[in-house]
Short mmCIF file of C-alpha atoms in Angstrom, two decimals:
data_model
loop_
_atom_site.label_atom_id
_atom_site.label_comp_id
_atom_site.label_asym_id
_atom_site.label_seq_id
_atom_site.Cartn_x
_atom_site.Cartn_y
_atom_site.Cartn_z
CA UNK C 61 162.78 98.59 220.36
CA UNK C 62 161.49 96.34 217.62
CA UNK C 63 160.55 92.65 218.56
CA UNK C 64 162.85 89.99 217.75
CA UNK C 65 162.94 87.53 215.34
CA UNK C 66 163.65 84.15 214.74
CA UNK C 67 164.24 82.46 211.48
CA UNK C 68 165.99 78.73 209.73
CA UNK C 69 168.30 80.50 207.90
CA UNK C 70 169.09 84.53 207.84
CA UNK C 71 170.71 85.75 204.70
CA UNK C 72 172.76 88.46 204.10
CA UNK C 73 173.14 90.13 200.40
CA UNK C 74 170.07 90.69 197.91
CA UNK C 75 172.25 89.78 194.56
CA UNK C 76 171.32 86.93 192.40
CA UNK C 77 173.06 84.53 194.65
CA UNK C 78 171.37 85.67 197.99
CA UNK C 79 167.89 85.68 196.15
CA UNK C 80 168.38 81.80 194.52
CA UNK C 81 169.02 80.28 197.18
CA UNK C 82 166.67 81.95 199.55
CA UNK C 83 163.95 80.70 196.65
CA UNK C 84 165.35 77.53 197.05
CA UNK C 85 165.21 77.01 200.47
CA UNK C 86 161.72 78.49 201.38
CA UNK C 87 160.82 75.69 198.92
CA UNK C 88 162.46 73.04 201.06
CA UNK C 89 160.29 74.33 203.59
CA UNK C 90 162.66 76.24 205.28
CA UNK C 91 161.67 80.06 207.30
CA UNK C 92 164.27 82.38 205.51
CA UNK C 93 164.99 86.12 205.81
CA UNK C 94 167.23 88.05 203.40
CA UNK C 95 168.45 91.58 204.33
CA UNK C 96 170.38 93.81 201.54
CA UNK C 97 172.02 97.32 202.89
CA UNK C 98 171.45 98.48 198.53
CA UNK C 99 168.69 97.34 196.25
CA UNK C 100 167.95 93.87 195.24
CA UNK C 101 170.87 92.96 192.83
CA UNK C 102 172.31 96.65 192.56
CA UNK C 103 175.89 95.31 192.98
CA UNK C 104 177.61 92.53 190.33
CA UNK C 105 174.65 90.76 189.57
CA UNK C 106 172.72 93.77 187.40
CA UNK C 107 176.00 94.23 186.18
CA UNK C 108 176.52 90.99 184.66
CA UNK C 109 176.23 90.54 181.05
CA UNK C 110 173.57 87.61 182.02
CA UNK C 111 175.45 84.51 180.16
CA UNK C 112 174.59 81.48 181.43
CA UNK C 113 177.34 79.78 180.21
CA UNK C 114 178.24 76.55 179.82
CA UNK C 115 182.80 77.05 180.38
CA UNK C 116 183.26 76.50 176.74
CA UNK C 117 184.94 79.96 176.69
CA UNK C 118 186.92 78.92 179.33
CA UNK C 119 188.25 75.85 176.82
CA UNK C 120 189.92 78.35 174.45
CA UNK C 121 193.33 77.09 175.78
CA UNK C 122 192.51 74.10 173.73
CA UNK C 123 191.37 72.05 176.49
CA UNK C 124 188.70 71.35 178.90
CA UNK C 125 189.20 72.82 181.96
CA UNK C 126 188.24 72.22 185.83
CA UNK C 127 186.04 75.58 185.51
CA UNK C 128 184.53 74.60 182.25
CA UNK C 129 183.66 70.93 183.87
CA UNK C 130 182.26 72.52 186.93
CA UNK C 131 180.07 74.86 184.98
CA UNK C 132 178.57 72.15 181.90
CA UNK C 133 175.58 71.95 183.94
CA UNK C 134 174.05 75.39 184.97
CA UNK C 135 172.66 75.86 181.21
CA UNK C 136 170.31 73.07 181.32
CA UNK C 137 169.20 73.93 185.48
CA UNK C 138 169.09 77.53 184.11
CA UNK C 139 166.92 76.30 181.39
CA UNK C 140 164.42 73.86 183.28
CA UNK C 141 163.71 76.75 186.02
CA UNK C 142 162.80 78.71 183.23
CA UNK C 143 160.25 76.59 181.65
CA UNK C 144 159.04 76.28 184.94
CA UNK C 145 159.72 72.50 186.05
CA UNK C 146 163.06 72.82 187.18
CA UNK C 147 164.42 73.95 190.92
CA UNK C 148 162.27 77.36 190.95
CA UNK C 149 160.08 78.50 188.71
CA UNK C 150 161.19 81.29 186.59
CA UNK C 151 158.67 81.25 184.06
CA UNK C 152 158.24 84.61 182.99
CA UNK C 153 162.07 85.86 183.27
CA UNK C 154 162.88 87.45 180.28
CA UNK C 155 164.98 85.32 177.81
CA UNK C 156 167.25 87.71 175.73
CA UNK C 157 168.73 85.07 173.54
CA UNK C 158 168.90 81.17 173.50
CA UNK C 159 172.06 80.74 172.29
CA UNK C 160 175.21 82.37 173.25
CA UNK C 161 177.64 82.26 169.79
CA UNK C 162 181.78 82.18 169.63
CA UNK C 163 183.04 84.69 166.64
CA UNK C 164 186.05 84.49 164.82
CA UNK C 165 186.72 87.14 162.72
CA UNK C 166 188.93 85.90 160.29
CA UNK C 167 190.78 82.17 159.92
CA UNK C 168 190.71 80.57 162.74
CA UNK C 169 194.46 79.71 163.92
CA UNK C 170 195.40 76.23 164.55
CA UNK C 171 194.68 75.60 168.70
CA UNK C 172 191.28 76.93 167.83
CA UNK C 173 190.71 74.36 164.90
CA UNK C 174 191.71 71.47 167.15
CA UNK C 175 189.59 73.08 169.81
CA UNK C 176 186.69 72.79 168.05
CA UNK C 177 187.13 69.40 166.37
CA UNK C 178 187.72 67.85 170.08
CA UNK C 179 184.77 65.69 170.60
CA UNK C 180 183.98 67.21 174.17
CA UNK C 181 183.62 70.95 172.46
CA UNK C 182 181.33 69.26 169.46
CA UNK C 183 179.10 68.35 171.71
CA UNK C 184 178.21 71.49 172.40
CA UNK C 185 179.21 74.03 169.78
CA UNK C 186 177.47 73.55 166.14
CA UNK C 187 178.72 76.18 163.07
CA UNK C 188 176.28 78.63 161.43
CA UNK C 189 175.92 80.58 158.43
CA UNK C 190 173.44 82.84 156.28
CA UNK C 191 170.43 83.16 157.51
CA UNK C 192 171.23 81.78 160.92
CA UNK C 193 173.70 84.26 161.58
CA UNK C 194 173.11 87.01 164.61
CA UNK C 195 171.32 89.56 163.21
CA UNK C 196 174.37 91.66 163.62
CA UNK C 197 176.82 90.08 161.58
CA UNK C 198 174.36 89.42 158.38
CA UNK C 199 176.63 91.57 156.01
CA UNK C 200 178.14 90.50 152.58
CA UNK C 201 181.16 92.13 154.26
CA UNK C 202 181.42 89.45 157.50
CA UNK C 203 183.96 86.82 156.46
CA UNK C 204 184.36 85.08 160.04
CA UNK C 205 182.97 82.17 161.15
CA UNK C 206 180.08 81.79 163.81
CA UNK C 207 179.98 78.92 165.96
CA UNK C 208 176.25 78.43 168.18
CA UNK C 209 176.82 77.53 172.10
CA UNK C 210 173.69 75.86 174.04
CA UNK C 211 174.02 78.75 176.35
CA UNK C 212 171.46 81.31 177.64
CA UNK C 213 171.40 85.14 177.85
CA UNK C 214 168.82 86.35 180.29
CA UNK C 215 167.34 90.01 180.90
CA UNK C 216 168.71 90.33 184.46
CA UNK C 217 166.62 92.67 185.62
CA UNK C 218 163.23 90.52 185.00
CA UNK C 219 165.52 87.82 186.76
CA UNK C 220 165.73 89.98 190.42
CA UNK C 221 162.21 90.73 189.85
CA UNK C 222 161.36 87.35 189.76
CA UNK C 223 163.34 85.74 192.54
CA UNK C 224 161.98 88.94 194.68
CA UNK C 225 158.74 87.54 194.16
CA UNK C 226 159.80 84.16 195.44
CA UNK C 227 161.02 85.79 198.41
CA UNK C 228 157.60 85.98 199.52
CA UNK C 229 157.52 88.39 202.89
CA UNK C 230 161.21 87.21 204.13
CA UNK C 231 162.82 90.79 202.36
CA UNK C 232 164.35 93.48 204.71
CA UNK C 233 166.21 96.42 203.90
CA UNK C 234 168.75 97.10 206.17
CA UNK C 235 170.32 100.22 207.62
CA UNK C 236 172.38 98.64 209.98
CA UNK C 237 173.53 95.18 210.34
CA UNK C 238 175.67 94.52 213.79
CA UNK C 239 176.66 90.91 215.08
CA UNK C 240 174.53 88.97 218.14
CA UNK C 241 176.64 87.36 220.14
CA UNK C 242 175.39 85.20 223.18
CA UNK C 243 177.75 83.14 225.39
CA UNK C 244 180.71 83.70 223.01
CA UNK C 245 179.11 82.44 220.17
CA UNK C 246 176.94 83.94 217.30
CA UNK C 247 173.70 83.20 217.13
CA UNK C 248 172.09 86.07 214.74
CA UNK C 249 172.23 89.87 213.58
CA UNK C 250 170.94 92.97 214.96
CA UNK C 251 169.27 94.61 212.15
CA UNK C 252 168.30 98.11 212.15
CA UNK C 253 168.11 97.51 216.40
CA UNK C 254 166.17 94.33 216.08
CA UNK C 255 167.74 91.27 217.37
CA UNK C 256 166.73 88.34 214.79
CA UNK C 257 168.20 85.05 215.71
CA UNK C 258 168.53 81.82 213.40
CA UNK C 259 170.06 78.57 212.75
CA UNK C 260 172.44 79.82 210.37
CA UNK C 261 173.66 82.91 209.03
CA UNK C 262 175.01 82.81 204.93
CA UNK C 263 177.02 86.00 203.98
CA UNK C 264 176.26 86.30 200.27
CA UNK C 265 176.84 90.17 199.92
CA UNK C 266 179.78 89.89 197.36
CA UNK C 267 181.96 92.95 197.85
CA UNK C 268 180.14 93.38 201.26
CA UNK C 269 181.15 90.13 202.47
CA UNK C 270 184.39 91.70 203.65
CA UNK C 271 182.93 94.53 205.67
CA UNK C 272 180.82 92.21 207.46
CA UNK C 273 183.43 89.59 208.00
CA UNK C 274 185.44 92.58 209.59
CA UNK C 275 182.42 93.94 211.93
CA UNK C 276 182.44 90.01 213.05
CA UNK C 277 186.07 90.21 214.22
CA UNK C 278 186.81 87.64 210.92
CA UNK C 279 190.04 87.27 208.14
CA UNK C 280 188.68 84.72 206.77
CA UNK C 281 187.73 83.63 204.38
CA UNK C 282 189.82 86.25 202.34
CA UNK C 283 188.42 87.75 199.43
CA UNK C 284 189.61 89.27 196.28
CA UNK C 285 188.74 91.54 193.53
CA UNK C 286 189.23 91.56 189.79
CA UNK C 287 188.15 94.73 188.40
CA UNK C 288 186.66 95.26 184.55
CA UNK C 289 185.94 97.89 183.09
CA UNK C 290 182.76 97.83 180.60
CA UNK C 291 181.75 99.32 177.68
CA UNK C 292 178.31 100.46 177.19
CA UNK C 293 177.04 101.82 173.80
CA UNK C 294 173.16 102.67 172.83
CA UNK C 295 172.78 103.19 169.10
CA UNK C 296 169.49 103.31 166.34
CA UNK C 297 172.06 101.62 163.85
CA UNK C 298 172.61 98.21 166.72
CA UNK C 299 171.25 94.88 165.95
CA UNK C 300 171.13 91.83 168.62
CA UNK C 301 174.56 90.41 169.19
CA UNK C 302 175.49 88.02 171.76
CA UNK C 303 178.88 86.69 170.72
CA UNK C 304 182.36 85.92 171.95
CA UNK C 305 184.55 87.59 169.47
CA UNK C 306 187.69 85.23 169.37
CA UNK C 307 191.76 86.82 169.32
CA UNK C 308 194.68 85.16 169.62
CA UNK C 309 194.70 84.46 173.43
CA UNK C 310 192.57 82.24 176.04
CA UNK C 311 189.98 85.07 176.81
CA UNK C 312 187.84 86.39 174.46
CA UNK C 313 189.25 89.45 172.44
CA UNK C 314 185.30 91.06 173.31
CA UNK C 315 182.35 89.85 174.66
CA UNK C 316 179.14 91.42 173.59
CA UNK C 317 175.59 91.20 174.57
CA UNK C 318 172.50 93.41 173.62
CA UNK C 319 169.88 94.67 175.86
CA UNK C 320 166.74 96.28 174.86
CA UNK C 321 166.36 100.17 176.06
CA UNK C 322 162.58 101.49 176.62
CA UNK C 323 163.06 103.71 173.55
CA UNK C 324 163.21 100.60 171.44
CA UNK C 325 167.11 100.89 170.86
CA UNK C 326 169.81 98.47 171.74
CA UNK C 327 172.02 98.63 174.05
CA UNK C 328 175.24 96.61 173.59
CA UNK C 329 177.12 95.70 176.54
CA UNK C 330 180.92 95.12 175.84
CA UNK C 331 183.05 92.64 177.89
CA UNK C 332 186.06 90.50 177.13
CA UNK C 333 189.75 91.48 176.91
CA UNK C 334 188.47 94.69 176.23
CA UNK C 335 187.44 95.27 179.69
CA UNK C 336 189.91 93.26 181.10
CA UNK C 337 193.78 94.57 182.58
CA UNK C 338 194.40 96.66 179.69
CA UNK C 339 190.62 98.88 179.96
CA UNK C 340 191.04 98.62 184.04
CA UNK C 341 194.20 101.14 183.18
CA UNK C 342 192.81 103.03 181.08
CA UNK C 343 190.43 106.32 181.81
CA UNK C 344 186.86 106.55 180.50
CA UNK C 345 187.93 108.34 177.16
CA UNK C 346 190.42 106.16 176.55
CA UNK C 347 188.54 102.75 176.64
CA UNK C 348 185.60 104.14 175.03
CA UNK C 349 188.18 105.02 172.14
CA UNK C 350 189.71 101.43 172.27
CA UNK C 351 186.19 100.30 171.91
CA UNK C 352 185.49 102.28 169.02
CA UNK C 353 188.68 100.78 167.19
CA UNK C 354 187.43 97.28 168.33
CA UNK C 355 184.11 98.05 166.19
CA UNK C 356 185.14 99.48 163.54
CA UNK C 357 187.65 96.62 162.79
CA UNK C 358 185.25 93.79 163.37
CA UNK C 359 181.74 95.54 162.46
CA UNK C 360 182.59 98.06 160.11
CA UNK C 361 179.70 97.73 158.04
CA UNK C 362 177.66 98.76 161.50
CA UNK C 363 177.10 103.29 161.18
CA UNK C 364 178.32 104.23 165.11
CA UNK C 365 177.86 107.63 164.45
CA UNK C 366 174.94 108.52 165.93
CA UNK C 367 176.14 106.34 169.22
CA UNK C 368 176.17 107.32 173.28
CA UNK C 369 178.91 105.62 174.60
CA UNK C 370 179.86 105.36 178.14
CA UNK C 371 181.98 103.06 180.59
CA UNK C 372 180.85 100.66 183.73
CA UNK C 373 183.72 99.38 186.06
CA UNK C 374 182.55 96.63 188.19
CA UNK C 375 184.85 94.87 191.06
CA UNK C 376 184.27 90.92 190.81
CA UNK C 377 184.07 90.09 194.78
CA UNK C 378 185.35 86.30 194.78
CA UNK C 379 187.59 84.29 197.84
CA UNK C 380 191.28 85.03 197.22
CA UNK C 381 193.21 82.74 195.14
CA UNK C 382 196.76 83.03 194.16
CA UNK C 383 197.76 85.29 191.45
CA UNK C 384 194.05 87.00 191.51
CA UNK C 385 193.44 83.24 189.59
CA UNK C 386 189.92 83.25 188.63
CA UNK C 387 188.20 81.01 191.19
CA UNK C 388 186.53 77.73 189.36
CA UNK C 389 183.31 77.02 191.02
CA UNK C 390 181.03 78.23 193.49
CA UNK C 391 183.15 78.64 197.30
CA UNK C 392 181.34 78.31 200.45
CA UNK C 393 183.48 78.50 204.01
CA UNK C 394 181.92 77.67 207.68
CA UNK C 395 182.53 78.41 210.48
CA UNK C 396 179.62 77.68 213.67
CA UNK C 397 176.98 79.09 212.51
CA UNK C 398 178.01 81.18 210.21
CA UNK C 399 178.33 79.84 206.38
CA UNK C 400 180.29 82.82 203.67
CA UNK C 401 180.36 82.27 200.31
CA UNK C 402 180.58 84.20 196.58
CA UNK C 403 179.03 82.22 193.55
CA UNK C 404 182.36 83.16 191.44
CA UNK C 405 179.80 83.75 188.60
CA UNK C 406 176.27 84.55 187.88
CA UNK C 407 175.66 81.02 186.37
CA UNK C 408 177.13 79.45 189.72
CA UNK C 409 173.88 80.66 191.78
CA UNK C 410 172.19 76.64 191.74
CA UNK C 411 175.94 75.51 192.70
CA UNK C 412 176.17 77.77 195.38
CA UNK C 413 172.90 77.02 196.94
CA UNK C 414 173.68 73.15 196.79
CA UNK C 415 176.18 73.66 198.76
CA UNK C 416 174.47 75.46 201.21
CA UNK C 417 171.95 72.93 200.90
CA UNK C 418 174.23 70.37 201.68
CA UNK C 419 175.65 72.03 204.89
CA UNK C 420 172.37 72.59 206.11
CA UNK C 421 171.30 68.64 205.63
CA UNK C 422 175.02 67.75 206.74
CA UNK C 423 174.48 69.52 210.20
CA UNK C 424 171.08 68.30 210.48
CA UNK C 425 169.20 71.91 210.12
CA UNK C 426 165.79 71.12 209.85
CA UNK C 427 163.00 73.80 209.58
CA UNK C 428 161.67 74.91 212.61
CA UNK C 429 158.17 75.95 213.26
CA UNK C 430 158.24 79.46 213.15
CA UNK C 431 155.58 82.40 213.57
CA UNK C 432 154.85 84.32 210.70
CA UNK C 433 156.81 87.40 209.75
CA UNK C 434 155.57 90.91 210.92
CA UNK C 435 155.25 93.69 207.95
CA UNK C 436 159.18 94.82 206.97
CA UNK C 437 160.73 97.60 204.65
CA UNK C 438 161.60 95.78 201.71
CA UNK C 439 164.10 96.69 199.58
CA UNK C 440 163.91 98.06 195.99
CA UNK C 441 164.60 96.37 192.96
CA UNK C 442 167.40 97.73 190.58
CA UNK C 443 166.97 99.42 186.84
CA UNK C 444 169.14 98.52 184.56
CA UNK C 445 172.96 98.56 184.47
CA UNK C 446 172.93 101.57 181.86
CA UNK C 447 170.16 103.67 183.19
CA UNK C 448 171.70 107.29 183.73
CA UNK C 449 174.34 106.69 181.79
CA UNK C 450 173.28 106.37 177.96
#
């Protein structure tokens, strides 16, 4: 039998979440140990198109919303942890685009013109043309209008491999994870047959959360998923593209970023009402087809016939809300010692970890002193979301 272990705060669930705030709280000072069943960020987080957004998509209604007020903040945290001099340091992630641009593809209907001459969205959204268009839509034949965002789009990948590094030794890859239970009460895991204790346990597994919830003898918090289903297309004939094409509704009639492939191709990475409802029903073939028509209406100037195409579906793992409503900021739920939360969203991570933070100063958790950890089987790092696919 392996020796036990004692640790501040024990975390379950290796995706972006998991790994932020276990960075952030080793920098408070406090002993930390993360355990992931998968590899680091294998689940939604390498799946994530990696916008940091800002909720101005979520303001195509018209109006500012609770989730686009909630949000207004991560770019700049996002941004000052990048330079280096803001929560953590990730100096060194790789930053696929610095803006994050909203596409119409023809006149923009009325709501949308009052959207963007609301002072609130000004602040934030400045047009472009020319020369300052993406790369992707400098054609004589591109009559939209393009509209810049202060928002970020990171390489995700370089973003696990970063906030592994700030894990320091506290990484263990778990076979099994079983509740410890002492005098009614939980006090820790059993990992892979070794008891480690702490002063808090934080589920942060996303899907996951619900099978460990149920091996604790737990309902709740219930959770919820809201499937996609992606489009992924590697081509010679791609430029960069990170754009919100605009339809007639509240969501964005496609959401694309590009990602660079090893080969020196791009990859683009198709979101939006494409991947929404409508692409959950359909089969593979189908929704690659719909994306096809997609592209061809809105980049036909853009040769796709020398494309791979291929499909992603991804469950978003958030707390239930009525109506599968999409949840508007991060959601954290206590109960003893045991804290369960989901960011909602990629951008959420800082959000999330303040209010673990919070608890954790709340309840008086201060860092113990601890011995050091013994050597552990980390787990790996992902690839990226299309490797084996295109």
């Amino acid at each position: 039998m392996s020796e036990s272990l004692s640790t501040d705060v024990l975390i379950v669930g290796g995706g972006v979440a998991g790994l932020w705030l276990n960075a952030r709280l080793r920098r408070l000072g406090y002993s930390t140990l993360l355990v992931d069943k998968g590899v680091l960020g294998g689940g939604q987080s390498v799946k994530s198109q990696g916008i940091i957004h800002g909720g101005t998509k979520y303001a195509l209604s018209g109006a500012l919303t609770g989730a686009s007020e909630a949000i207004a903040d991560m770019p700049r945290r996002w941004r000052e942890a990048l330079a280096g001099s803001g929560e953590l340091d990730l100096s060194g992630v790789r930053l696929l685009s610095d803006a994050h641009y909203l596409w119409s593809p023809g006149t923009l209907t009325g709501n949308l013109t009052s959207f963007f001459a609301s002072k609130a969205v000004r602040s934030r959204v400045g047009q472009v043309k020319g020369g300052e268009l993406p790369p992707a839509l400098q054609d004589p034949r591109f009559k939209g209008k393009v509209y810049r965002l202060s928002e970020l789009v990171l390489d995700v990948p370089s973003l696990i491999q970063r906030l592994a590094e700030l894990s320091g030794p506290g990484l263990l890859k778990a076979e099994r994870i079983e509740p410890l239970q002492e005098n009614g009460e939980l006090t820790g895991l059993v990992v892979n047959g070794r008891t480690i204790r702490a002063q808090r346990i934080v589920l942060t597994a996303g899907a996951g959360n619900a099978e460990l919830l149920n091996a604790l003898g737990l309902a709740q918090p219930a959770m919820q998923k809201r499937p996609l289903h992606m489009v992924i297309v590697k081509a010679p004939t791609l430029k960069p593209l990170y754009a919100h094409c605009l339809g007639g509704g509240s969501k964005p009639r496609i959401t694309v970023t590009s990602h660079p492939a090893a080969d020196g191709e791009w990859v683009w990475y198709l979101g939006g009402d494409l991947a929404e409802a409508g692409g959950v029903a359909r089969e593979e073939a189908s929704q690659i087809a719909a994306a096809k028509n997609e592209l061809a209406e809105l980049v036909p100037w853009i040769d796709l016939s020398p494309a791979k195409w291929a499909t992603l579906r991804i469950d978003r793992a958030e707390p239930a809300q009525s109506a599968l409503a999409r949840p508007d900021n991060a959601f954290l739920a206590e109960q003893g010692r045991l804290l369960v939360g989901w960011p909602t969203k990629l951008a959420l991570s800082p959000d999330f970890a303040d209010r673990v933070e919070a608890a954790l100063l709340r309840d008086g958790i201060q860092p113990q002193p601890l011995t050091p950890l013994p050597e552990l089987p980390r787990p790996a790092v992902t690839g990226p979301f299309w490797e084996g696919l295109v």
